[in-house]
Amino acid sequence: MIIKHNQKGFYLLETLISVALFFTICLTLLPIQYQLLLEKKITNDEEIVMYFLSEELHKTMVSPIVEDTIIYNDILSTPVTLRYTTTTNLIKGCVSWRNAKQRLQTKCLYGKPI
């Protein structure tokens, strides 16, 4: 004699658990992916700005510079502010901009005039 058991409740429970597990994984991985993309953009923007600062500092090391502040709107999607200050034998160039997290970020390089 074969006894058949009703499996409808088991399949429903198995489906609910798998759907809950799927959404838990999605809701965990999507914010992590977003943060990774945001950090990648910040790092890329920083690389572009530092290259720009390096090139501008090389130009100012050749010619004499007066302390100045210049705002560039064509480097990133946000304005980039370049500031030159001079000390006794060094030129300090600093760039400031708002990164993808809307935080003010500043980086500086030093050069010795020729």
CSV table of C-alpha atoms in Angstrom, one decimal:
chain,number,residue,atom,x,y,z
A,1,MET,CA,0.0,0.0,0.0
A,2,ILE,CA,1.4,3.4,-1.1
A,3,ILE,CA,0.7,6.4,1.0
A,4,LYS,CA,0.8,9.8,-0.8
A,5,HIS,CA,1.6,12.9,1.2
A,6,ASN,CA,0.4,16.3,0.3
A,7,GLN,CA,3.5,18.4,-0.6
A,8,LYS,CA,1.8,21.7,-1.5
A,9,GLY,CA,2.7,23.4,1.7
A,10,PHE,CA,6.4,22.3,1.5
A,11,TYR,CA,6.7,23.8,-2.1
A,12,LEU,CA,5.1,27.1,-0.9
A,13,LEU,CA,7.5,27.3,2.0
A,14,GLU,CA,10.5,26.4,-0.1
A,15,THR,CA,9.5,29.1,-2.6
A,16,LEU,CA,9.0,31.8,0.1
A,17,ILE,CA,12.4,31.0,1.6
A,18,SER,CA,14.2,31.1,-1.8
A,19,VAL,CA,12.5,34.5,-2.7
A,20,ALA,CA,13.4,35.9,0.7
A,21,LEU,CA,17.0,34.7,0.3
A,22,PHE,CA,17.2,36.2,-3.2
A,23,PHE,CA,16.0,39.6,-2.1
A,24,THR,CA,18.3,39.6,1.0
A,25,ILE,CA,21.3,39.0,-1.3
A,26,CYS,CA,20.1,41.7,-3.7
A,27,LEU,CA,19.5,44.3,-1.0
A,28,THR,CA,23.0,43.5,0.4
A,29,LEU,CA,25.0,43.5,-2.9
A,30,LEU,CA,23.4,46.5,-4.6
A,31,PRO,CA,24.5,49.1,-2.0
A,32,ILE,CA,28.0,47.5,-2.0
A,33,GLN,CA,28.2,47.8,-5.8
A,34,TYR,CA,27.0,51.4,-5.6
A,35,GLN,CA,29.7,52.3,-3.1
A,36,LEU,CA,32.4,50.6,-5.2
A,37,LEU,CA,31.3,52.6,-8.3
A,38,LEU,CA,31.3,55.8,-6.2
A,39,GLU,CA,34.8,55.1,-4.9
A,40,LYS,CA,36.0,54.3,-8.4
A,41,LYS,CA,34.7,57.7,-9.6
A,42,ILE,CA,36.4,59.5,-6.7
A,43,THR,CA,39.7,57.8,-7.4
A,44,ASN,CA,39.4,58.5,-11.1
A,45,ASP,CA,38.6,62.2,-10.5
A,46,GLU,CA,41.5,62.5,-8.1
A,47,GLU,CA,43.9,61.0,-10.7
A,48,ILE,CA,42.7,63.5,-13.3
A,49,VAL,CA,43.0,66.5,-11.0
A,50,MET,CA,46.5,65.4,-9.7
A,51,TYR,CA,47.7,65.1,-13.3
A,52,PHE,CA,46.3,68.6,-14.1
A,53,LEU,CA,48.0,70.0,-11.0
A,54,SER,CA,51.3,68.4,-11.9
A,55,GLU,CA,51.2,69.9,-15.4
A,56,GLU,CA,50.3,73.3,-14.1
A,57,LEU,CA,53.0,73.2,-11.5
A,58,HIS,CA,55.6,72.3,-14.1
A,59,LYS,CA,54.5,75.4,-16.1
A,60,THR,CA,54.8,77.7,-13.1
A,61,MET,CA,58.2,76.4,-12.1
A,62,VAL,CA,59.6,77.7,-15.4
A,63,SER,CA,58.0,81.1,-15.3
A,64,PRO,CA,57.8,83.3,-12.2
A,65,ILE,CA,54.4,83.1,-10.5
A,66,VAL,CA,52.4,85.5,-8.4
A,67,GLU,CA,50.2,84.0,-5.6
A,68,ASP,CA,46.9,83.4,-7.3
A,69,THR,CA,43.6,81.5,-7.3
A,70,ILE,CA,42.1,80.2,-10.5
A,71,ILE,CA,38.9,78.3,-10.9
A,72,TYR,CA,38.6,75.8,-13.8
A,73,ASN,CA,35.2,74.5,-14.9
A,74,ASP,CA,36.3,72.2,-17.7
A,75,ILE,CA,38.4,69.6,-15.9
A,76,LEU,CA,35.7,67.7,-13.9
A,77,SER,CA,31.9,68.0,-13.7
A,78,THR,CA,32.5,70.2,-10.6
A,79,PRO,CA,34.6,73.4,-10.5
A,80,VAL,CA,38.3,72.8,-9.6
A,81,THR,CA,40.1,75.6,-7.7
A,82,LEU,CA,43.8,75.9,-8.1
A,83,ARG,CA,45.8,78.0,-5.6
A,84,TYR,CA,49.4,78.9,-5.8
A,85,THR,CA,51.4,80.0,-2.8
A,86,THR,CA,55.2,80.7,-2.7
A,87,THR,CA,57.6,80.2,0.2
A,88,THR,CA,61.3,81.1,0.3
A,89,ASN,CA,62.3,78.5,-2.2
A,90,LEU,CA,59.2,76.4,-3.1
A,91,ILE,CA,56.0,76.9,-5.0
A,92,LYS,CA,53.0,75.2,-3.4
A,93,GLY,CA,50.1,74.3,-5.7
A,94,CYS,CA,46.8,73.1,-4.2
A,95,VAL,CA,43.6,72.0,-5.9
A,96,SER,CA,40.2,71.8,-4.3
A,97,TRP,CA,37.0,70.2,-5.6
A,98,ARG,CA,33.9,68.5,-4.4
A,99,ASN,CA,34.1,64.8,-5.0
A,100,ALA,CA,31.2,62.4,-5.8
A,101,LYS,CA,30.2,62.2,-2.2
A,102,GLN,CA,29.9,66.0,-2.1
A,103,ARG,CA,32.9,66.4,0.3
A,104,LEU,CA,35.5,69.0,-0.3
A,105,GLN,CA,38.8,67.4,-1.3
A,106,THR,CA,42.1,69.2,-1.4
A,107,LYS,CA,45.5,67.9,-2.7
A,108,CYS,CA,48.8,69.8,-2.8
A,109,LEU,CA,52.1,69.4,-4.7
A,110,TYR,CA,55.3,71.3,-4.2
A,111,GLY,CA,57.9,72.4,-6.8
A,112,LYS,CA,61.2,74.2,-6.8
A,113,PRO,CA,61.4,77.1,-9.3
A,114,ILE,CA,64.1,77.0,-11.9
